[in-house]
Amino acid sequence: MNETTTWNIDIQTALIEWFDRSARTLPWRSYSNPYAIWLSEVILQQTRVAQGRAYWEKFMTEFPTLQSLAEAPSEKVMGLWAGLGYYSRARNLHATAKIIAELGDFPNNAKDLQSLPGIGPYTAAAIASIAFKQVIPALDGNAFRVYTRLFALADCIDLPSTQKIIAHKSLPLLDPLRPGDSNQAIMDLGAQICTPTQPKCIDCPLAFACEAFRRGTQTDFPMKKSKKVAKQVSMTLHVIMRKDKIAVIKRPSKGIWGDLWCFPEELPETIPVIEGLRKRHLLTHLDLDVHFPESHAPSLWIEPQWEWVDPNVLQHRAIPVPIRWWLEEKNYI
DNA sequence: AAGGCGGGGGG
DNA sequence: CCCCCAGCCTT
């Protein structure tokens, strides 16, 4: 056994022992069925555990099995997802449930998993390692941070070439008998110890092996391209009342708030408008200045795309956060 | 390779 | 205010 091998095994062991001692207790970790694990992984894409946890509980209660999710109406799936963001995840989740239900059994390796909608390199590796014990590194934002520090790797993590290097260098650090736990240990480490700004290296089980720690350059990693500023955009969402009903439209699948119910952005010029509320809504790529002008449509007014709904029940549909905000401001919730 | 896509919590 | 989070998909 050469020196490199023993070094890697020392890291494997330190990681697994730390995991057994200090891992977060998360509800999906008590499940071994791939459905529950897949659901957690999709919900947690670009989403903190603290935010996604309640959604996982809701989905598991409403759809205890993959079959039940596959058979659900999409309106119900989108409604449960409302408020969590990145709504294409919900559409892809539903589409994949139907595909797997049709297949008969759950794909059990990363390559097959990655062919499914909404399952990319990270999620495929996570499911394959956790549910099926495939030895493959699951590289999320946490893992990229932990590994670039461990290796003092100064390459930009946005580049696919860098991600390949990390996948290659991290593979031997996984315990071949517990690859899922090794991956989850790295992610837990990133969330609790190897944090972006103030890493707690004094408590880190991998400090003995960490090149950035040895150099005192932990916060130099990971390197990434500077992000662009969010574009400022003004958006008009017309609040149109007809008697006691309010006009809503279902937004197209592509674009912001895809498949969600929203107030119309366009209004026939024949309907007079009064100024309404205004709200700033920040997204990663947009700085929205949302206007809510109010108007009243004649009692028999028909607009093909609009649906007239009771504002008191609108909260139960799949609506974006600004609509929910408006309903709250007007005491409909 | 770059840009679109949500929302919220923590420093 | 700024950061970035168990990323993926399209162009």
Tab-separated table of C-alpha atoms (C1' of nucleotides) in Angstrom:
chain	number	residue	atom	x	y	z
A	1	MET	CA	0.000	0.000	0.000
A	2	ASN	CA	1.641	3.227	-1.152
A	3	GLU	CA	1.759	6.566	0.592
A	4	THR	CA	-0.979	8.186	-1.456
A	5	THR	CA	-3.368	5.359	-0.729
A	6	THR	CA	-2.908	5.531	3.021
A	7	TRP	CA	-3.313	9.325	2.855
A	8	ASN	CA	-6.616	8.935	1.021
A	9	ILE	CA	-7.819	6.332	3.485
A	10	ASP	CA	-6.936	8.623	6.381
A	11	ILE	CA	-9.208	11.256	4.812
A	12	GLN	CA	-11.978	8.726	4.159
A	13	THR	CA	-11.862	7.633	7.758
A	14	ALA	CA	-11.726	11.117	9.245
A	15	LEU	CA	-14.705	12.125	7.136
A	16	ILE	CA	-16.859	9.120	7.963
A	17	GLU	CA	-16.056	9.272	11.651
A	18	TRP	CA	-16.958	12.960	11.715
A	19	PHE	CA	-20.184	12.182	9.849
A	20	ASP	CA	-21.166	9.488	12.351
A	21	ARG	CA	-20.424	11.883	15.176
A	22	SER	CA	-21.652	15.251	13.889
A	23	ALA	CA	-23.938	14.894	10.897
A	24	ARG	CA	-27.119	16.916	10.852
A	25	THR	CA	-30.225	14.875	11.501
A	26	LEU	CA	-32.315	15.390	8.389
A	27	PRO	CA	-35.652	13.670	7.771
A	28	TRP	CA	-34.774	12.151	4.374
A	29	ARG	CA	-31.720	10.459	5.868
A	30	SER	CA	-33.952	7.919	7.543
A	31	TYR	CA	-35.241	6.788	4.154
A	32	SER	CA	-33.499	4.334	1.886
A	33	ASN	CA	-35.967	4.374	-0.978
A	34	PRO	CA	-34.725	6.311	-3.997
A	35	TYR	CA	-37.993	8.221	-4.356
A	36	ALA	CA	-37.646	9.982	-1.013
A	37	ILE	CA	-33.976	10.712	-1.700
A	38	TRP	CA	-34.596	11.987	-5.224
A	39	LEU	CA	-37.348	14.261	-3.916
A	40	SER	CA	-35.023	15.742	-1.314
A	41	GLU	CA	-32.262	16.306	-3.848
A	42	VAL	CA	-34.505	18.156	-6.297
A	43	ILE	CA	-36.019	20.323	-3.575
A	44	LEU	CA	-32.546	21.180	-2.297
A	45	GLN	CA	-31.166	22.290	-5.662
A	46	GLN	CA	-29.955	25.848	-5.035
A	47	THR	CA	-32.043	25.786	-1.879
A	48	ARG	CA	-30.958	25.730	1.744
A	49	VAL	CA	-31.979	22.848	3.955
A	50	ALA	CA	-33.777	25.251	6.278
A	51	GLN	CA	-35.941	26.465	3.411
A	52	GLY	CA	-36.564	23.165	1.643
A	53	ARG	CA	-37.254	20.907	4.580
A	54	ALA	CA	-40.929	21.848	5.051
A	55	TYR	CA	-41.537	21.341	1.325
A	56	TRP	CA	-40.088	17.837	1.478
A	57	GLU	CA	-42.422	17.047	4.393
A	58	LYS	CA	-45.411	18.413	2.453
A	59	PHE	CA	-44.587	16.409	-0.657
A	60	MET	CA	-43.972	13.194	1.276
A	61	THR	CA	-47.287	13.607	3.048
A	62	GLU	CA	-49.227	14.451	-0.093
A	63	PHE	CA	-47.371	12.038	-2.371
A	64	PRO	CA	-45.960	9.182	-0.242
A	65	THR	CA	-44.970	7.154	-3.290
A	66	LEU	CA	-43.588	7.817	-6.725
A	67	GLN	CA	-46.787	6.375	-8.171
A	68	SER	CA	-48.942	8.860	-6.283
A	69	LEU	CA	-46.829	11.738	-7.562
A	70	ALA	CA	-46.946	10.419	-11.117
A	71	GLU	CA	-50.742	10.241	-11.021
A	72	ALA	CA	-51.291	13.671	-9.454
A	73	PRO	CA	-52.664	16.561	-11.523
A	74	SER	CA	-49.926	19.025	-12.433
A	75	GLU	CA	-51.926	21.847	-10.878
A	76	LYS	CA	-51.575	20.154	-7.503
A	77	VAL	CA	-47.849	19.610	-7.915
A	78	MET	CA	-47.267	23.229	-8.936
A	79	GLY	CA	-49.444	24.411	-6.057
A	80	LEU	CA	-47.385	22.520	-3.501
A	81	TRP	CA	-44.199	23.911	-5.009
A	82	ALA	CA	-45.422	27.527	-5.014
A	83	GLY	CA	-43.103	29.822	-3.058
A	84	LEU	CA	-40.012	27.656	-3.397
A	85	GLY	CA	-38.798	29.111	-6.687
A	86	TYR	CA	-37.162	27.656	-9.796
A	87	TYR	CA	-40.484	26.260	-10.908
A	88	SER	CA	-39.051	24.197	-13.750
A	89	ARG	CA	-37.946	21.856	-10.970
A	90	ALA	CA	-41.590	21.059	-10.204
A	91	ARG	CA	-42.442	20.470	-13.854
A	92	ASN	CA	-39.405	18.226	-14.304
A	93	LEU	CA	-40.118	16.406	-11.047
A	94	HIS	CA	-43.585	15.534	-12.261
A	95	ALA	CA	-42.358	14.555	-15.741
A	96	THR	CA	-39.678	12.304	-14.282
A	97	ALA	CA	-42.147	10.661	-11.900
A	98	LYS	CA	-44.259	9.691	-14.881
A	99	ILE	CA	-41.240	8.376	-16.787
A	100	ILE	CA	-40.022	6.230	-13.894
A	101	ALA	CA	-43.529	4.960	-13.167
A	102	GLU	CA	-43.668	3.848	-16.766
A	103	LEU	CA	-40.190	2.294	-16.624
A	104	GLY	CA	-41.217	0.178	-13.683
A	105	ASP	CA	-38.137	0.581	-11.541
A	106	PHE	CA	-35.931	3.422	-10.455
A	107	PRO	CA	-32.747	3.920	-12.524
A	108	ASN	CA	-29.904	2.821	-10.264
A	109	ASN	CA	-26.820	4.493	-11.657
A	110	ALA	CA	-25.699	8.044	-12.339
A	111	LYS	CA	-25.573	7.734	-16.100
A	112	ASP	CA	-29.169	6.552	-16.423
A	113	LEU	CA	-30.395	8.978	-13.780
A	114	GLN	CA	-28.876	11.928	-15.595
A	115	SER	CA	-30.970	11.229	-18.665
A	116	LEU	CA	-34.099	12.183	-16.700
A	117	PRO	CA	-35.567	15.726	-16.691
A	118	GLY	CA	-34.284	17.838	-13.822
A	119	ILE	CA	-31.497	15.438	-12.915
A	120	GLY	CA	-28.062	16.816	-13.735
A	121	PRO	CA	-24.569	15.664	-12.788
A	122	TYR	CA	-24.892	16.540	-9.112
A	123	THR	CA	-28.328	15.054	-8.486
A	124	ALA	CA	-27.539	11.912	-10.462
A	125	ALA	CA	-24.401	11.296	-8.416
A	126	ALA	CA	-26.167	12.069	-5.152
A	127	ILE	CA	-29.006	9.618	-5.784
A	128	ALA	CA	-26.690	6.950	-7.187
A	129	SER	CA	-24.334	7.126	-4.221
A	130	ILE	CA	-26.910	7.511	-1.449
A	131	ALA	CA	-29.627	5.179	-2.675
A	132	PHE	CA	-27.585	2.692	-4.717
A	133	LYS	CA	-24.068	2.860	-3.225
A	134	GLN	CA	-22.413	3.826	-6.499
A	135	VAL	CA	-18.957	5.229	-5.743
A	136	ILE	CA	-19.133	8.604	-7.473
A	137	PRO	CA	-18.542	12.101	-6.084
A	138	ALA	CA	-21.618	14.322	-5.770
A	139	LEU	CA	-20.337	17.814	-6.419
A	140	ASP	CA	-22.574	20.629	-5.254
A	141	GLY	CA	-21.629	24.119	-4.134
A	142	ASN	CA	-20.499	22.839	-0.745
A	143	ALA	CA	-18.332	20.113	-2.239
A	144	PHE	CA	-16.668	22.533	-4.657
A	145	ARG	CA	-15.778	24.795	-1.757
A	146	VAL	CA	-14.490	22.001	0.490
A	147	TYR	CA	-12.441	20.322	-2.229
A	148	THR	CA	-10.911	23.471	-3.722
A	149	ARG	CA	-9.732	24.366	-0.228
A	150	LEU	CA	-8.532	20.857	0.539
A	151	PHE	CA	-6.482	20.802	-2.676
A	152	ALA	CA	-5.796	24.564	-2.752
A	153	LEU	CA	-7.091	24.378	-6.311
A	154	ALA	CA	-7.120	27.868	-7.784
A	155	ASP	CA	-8.954	27.026	-10.999
A	156	CYS	CA	-12.294	28.704	-11.574
A	157	ILE	CA	-15.090	26.348	-10.474
A	158	ASP	CA	-17.454	27.605	-13.195
A	159	LEU	CA	-15.383	25.756	-15.784
A	160	PRO	CA	-16.385	22.205	-16.690
A	161	SER	CA	-12.686	21.360	-16.942
A	162	THR	CA	-12.209	22.304	-13.287
A	163	GLN	CA	-15.205	20.250	-12.260
A	164	LYS	CA	-13.668	17.248	-14.000
A	165	ILE	CA	-10.430	17.735	-12.110
A	166	ILE	CA	-12.292	17.895	-8.814
A	167	ALA	CA	-14.333	14.809	-9.649
A	168	HIS	CA	-11.143	12.935	-10.432
A	169	LYS	CA	-9.231	14.100	-7.347
A	170	SER	CA	-12.113	13.554	-4.933
A	171	LEU	CA	-13.073	10.048	-6.062
A	172	PRO	CA	-10.435	8.263	-3.934
A	173	LEU	CA	-11.594	10.193	-0.868
A	174	LEU	CA	-14.939	8.386	-0.861
A	175	ASP	CA	-15.347	5.357	1.361
A	176	PRO	CA	-16.105	2.578	-1.162
A	177	LEU	CA	-18.437	0.942	1.338
A	178	ARG	CA	-20.312	4.143	2.212
A	179	PRO	CA	-20.073	6.476	-0.794
A	180	GLY	CA	-23.374	8.195	0.012
A	181	ASP	CA	-22.280	8.990	3.537
A	182	SER	CA	-18.947	10.267	2.266
A	183	ASN	CA	-20.722	12.648	-0.102
A	184	GLN	CA	-23.159	13.785	2.540
A	185	ALA	CA	-20.288	14.281	4.963
A	186	ILE	CA	-18.607	16.664	2.527
A	187	MET	CA	-21.848	18.605	2.096
A	188	ASP	CA	-22.448	18.741	5.838
A	189	LEU	CA	-18.891	19.879	6.321
A	190	GLY	CA	-19.438	22.655	3.797
A	191	ALA	CA	-22.671	23.715	5.455
A	192	GLN	CA	-21.461	23.614	9.056
A	193	ILE	CA	-17.660	23.896	9.146
A	194	CYS	CA	-16.137	24.815	5.791
A	195	THR	CA	-18.436	27.807	5.329
A	196	PRO	CA	-17.927	30.525	2.695
A	197	THR	CA	-16.700	33.430	4.826
A	198	GLN	CA	-15.762	32.228	8.317
A	199	PRO	CA	-14.688	28.577	8.114
A	200	LYS	CA	-14.347	26.881	11.493
A	201	CYS	CA	-11.088	25.139	10.653
A	202	ILE	CA	-10.399	24.498	14.329
A	203	ASP	CA	-13.287	22.029	14.318
A	204	CYS	CA	-12.595	20.526	10.908
A	205	PRO	CA	-11.794	16.812	10.709
A	206	LEU	CA	-9.932	17.408	7.453
A	207	ALA	CA	-7.724	20.244	8.683
A	208	PHE	CA	-4.786	17.817	8.902
A	209	ALA	CA	-5.034	17.297	5.157
A	210	CYS	CA	-6.158	20.737	4.004
A	211	GLU	CA	-3.639	22.553	1.829
A	212	ALA	CA	-5.449	25.889	2.041
A	213	PHE	CA	-5.470	25.616	5.844
A	214	ARG	CA	-1.758	24.877	5.851
A	215	ARG	CA	-1.163	28.009	3.801
A	216	GLY	CA	-3.741	30.105	5.649
A	217	THR	CA	-5.534	30.876	2.398
A	218	GLN	CA	-8.901	29.182	3.042
A	219	THR	CA	-11.069	32.090	1.990
A	220	ASP	CA	-9.239	32.442	-1.326
A	221	PHE	CA	-11.250	29.430	-2.437
A	222	PRO	CA	-13.282	28.662	-4.394
A	223	MET	CA	-12.312	30.900	-7.279
A	224	LYS	CA	-15.266	31.904	-9.449
A	225	LYS	CA	-16.111	34.455	-12.051
A	226	SER	CA	-17.454	37.724	-10.722
A	227	LYS	CA	-21.190	37.732	-10.916
A	228	LYS	CA	-23.148	40.243	-12.875
A	229	VAL	CA	-25.530	42.722	-11.373
A	230	ALA	CA	-29.229	42.005	-11.612
A	231	LYS	CA	-30.917	43.855	-14.447
A	232	GLN	CA	-33.439	46.445	-13.344
A	233	VAL	CA	-36.822	45.812	-14.880
A	234	SER	CA	-40.214	47.367	-14.337
A	235	MET	CA	-43.147	44.980	-14.385
A	236	THR	CA	-46.831	45.764	-14.433
A	237	LEU	CA	-49.289	43.272	-12.966
A	238	HIS	CA	-52.831	44.512	-13.504
A	239	VAL	CA	-55.296	43.982	-10.716
A	240	ILE	CA	-58.557	43.782	-12.624
A	241	MET	CA	-61.797	43.330	-10.690
A	242	ARG	CA	-65.097	42.279	-12.222
A	243	LYS	CA	-67.703	42.304	-9.506
A	244	ASP	CA	-66.013	40.325	-6.722
A	245	LYS	CA	-63.725	38.348	-8.980
A	246	ILE	CA	-60.198	39.089	-10.055
A	247	ALA	CA	-58.542	38.320	-13.383
A	248	VAL	CA	-55.696	35.831	-13.508
A	249	ILE	CA	-53.778	34.200	-16.314
A	250	LYS	CA	-51.649	31.085	-16.390
A	251	ARG	CA	-48.177	32.099	-17.438
A	252	PRO	CA	-46.409	30.203	-20.230
A	253	SER	CA	-44.068	27.383	-19.220
A	254	LYS	CA	-41.019	29.216	-20.478
A	255	GLY	CA	-39.753	32.311	-18.727
A	256	ILE	CA	-40.226	33.693	-15.268
A	257	TRP	CA	-42.850	32.044	-13.039
A	258	GLY	CA	-43.566	29.439	-15.699
A	259	ASP	CA	-46.954	27.701	-15.329
A	260	LEU	CA	-47.864	29.848	-12.340
A	261	TRP	CA	-51.045	31.886	-11.995
A	262	CYS	CA	-50.497	35.619	-12.144
A	263	PHE	CA	-52.200	38.942	-12.804
A	264	PRO	CA	-52.187	39.974	-16.501
A	265	GLU	CA	-49.306	42.138	-17.682
A	266	GLU	CA	-51.457	43.657	-20.427
A	267	LEU	CA	-54.721	45.559	-20.187
A	268	PRO	CA	-57.109	46.752	-22.933
A	269	GLU	CA	-56.846	50.523	-23.186
A	270	THR	CA	-60.577	50.890	-22.855
A	271	ILE	CA	-60.447	50.008	-19.169
A	272	PRO	CA	-59.541	53.003	-16.950
A	273	VAL	CA	-56.731	52.496	-14.435
A	274	ILE	CA	-55.910	53.869	-10.993
A	275	GLU	CA	-52.496	53.619	-9.354
A	276	GLY	CA	-52.105	50.746	-6.929
A	277	LEU	CA	-49.387	49.232	-4.782
A	278	ARG	CA	-45.766	48.977	-5.758
A	279	LYS	CA	-43.167	46.479	-4.625
A	280	ARG	CA	-39.515	45.720	-5.234
A	281	HIS	CA	-38.833	42.050	-5.859
A	282	LEU	CA	-35.249	40.809	-6.035
A	283	LEU	CA	-34.215	37.733	-7.958
A	284	THR	CA	-30.756	36.510	-8.793
A	285	HIS	CA	-30.863	37.915	-12.304
A	286	LEU	CA	-33.577	40.571	-12.041
A	287	ASP	CA	-34.300	43.582	-9.869
A	288	LEU	CA	-38.029	43.888	-10.401
A	289	ASP	CA	-40.031	47.025	-9.754
A	290	VAL	CA	-43.524	45.538	-9.673
A	291	HIS	CA	-46.536	47.829	-10.125
A	292	PHE	CA	-50.054	46.724	-9.242
A	293	PRO	CA	-52.390	49.198	-10.993
A	294	GLU	CA	-56.057	48.562	-10.217
A	295	SER	CA	-59.028	48.709	-12.534
A	296	HIS	CA	-62.616	47.558	-12.883
A	297	ALA	CA	-63.867	45.651	-15.884
A	298	PRO	CA	-67.484	45.984	-17.046
A	299	SER	CA	-69.646	43.204	-15.645
A	300	LEU	CA	-69.779	41.253	-18.865
A	301	TRP	CA	-66.224	41.876	-19.965
A	302	ILE	CA	-64.647	38.829	-21.584
A	303	GLU	CA	-60.966	38.398	-22.305
A	304	PRO	CA	-60.048	34.985	-23.715
A	305	GLN	CA	-56.887	34.415	-21.671
A	306	TRP	CA	-58.291	35.618	-18.384
A	307	GLU	CA	-59.935	33.544	-15.724
A	308	TRP	CA	-62.039	35.224	-13.072
A	309	VAL	CA	-61.424	33.915	-9.583
A	310	ASP	CA	-62.420	34.811	-6.052
A	311	PRO	CA	-59.367	36.578	-4.553
A	312	ASN	CA	-59.977	34.758	-1.276
A	313	VAL	CA	-59.214	31.408	-2.886
A	314	LEU	CA	-56.401	32.537	-5.151
A	315	GLN	CA	-53.899	31.741	-2.383
A	316	HIS	CA	-54.530	28.036	-2.949
A	317	ARG	CA	-53.251	28.153	-6.497
A	318	ALA	CA	-49.659	28.070	-7.677
A	319	ILE	CA	-48.819	31.775	-7.484
A	320	PRO	CA	-45.495	33.635	-7.384
A	321	VAL	CA	-44.410	35.449	-4.250
A	322	PRO	CA	-45.360	38.989	-5.396
A	323	ILE	CA	-48.962	37.859	-5.945
A	324	ARG	CA	-49.029	36.324	-2.500
A	325	TRP	CA	-47.587	39.558	-1.148
A	326	TRP	CA	-50.386	41.583	-2.800
A	327	LEU	CA	-53.077	39.251	-1.446
A	328	GLU	CA	-51.648	39.693	2.031
A	329	GLU	CA	-51.503	43.474	1.692
A	330	LYS	CA	-55.168	43.483	0.743
A	331	ASN	CA	-56.109	41.080	3.537
A	332	TYR	CA	-57.248	38.300	1.257
A	333	ILE	CA	-54.964	35.932	3.169
B	1	DA	C1'	-19.439	29.266	-22.441
B	2	DA	C1'	-23.045	32.208	-20.975
B	3	DG	C1'	-27.466	33.379	-19.457
B	4	DG	C1'	-32.142	32.428	-17.498
B	5	DC	C1'	-34.470	30.864	-13.645
B	6	DG	C1'	-36.743	32.258	-7.144
B	7	DG	C1'	-36.573	33.007	-3.009
B	8	DG	C1'	-34.766	33.530	1.527
B	9	DG	C1'	-31.406	33.557	5.422
B	10	DG	C1'	-27.086	35.114	7.355
B	11	DG	C1'	-23.010	38.064	7.775
C	1	DC	C1'	-26.211	45.684	1.465
C	2	DC	C1'	-24.042	41.387	-0.371
C	3	DC	C1'	-23.441	36.529	-0.413
C	4	DC	C1'	-24.878	32.078	-2.060
C	5	DC	C1'	-27.468	28.065	-1.249
C	6	DA	C1'	-27.604	19.551	-1.860
C	7	DG	C1'	-28.114	23.106	-9.988
C	8	DC	C1'	-30.356	22.409	-14.391
C	9	DC	C1'	-31.547	23.678	-18.975
C	10	DT	C1'	-31.315	26.323	-23.177
C	11	DT	C1'	-28.902	28.926	-26.460
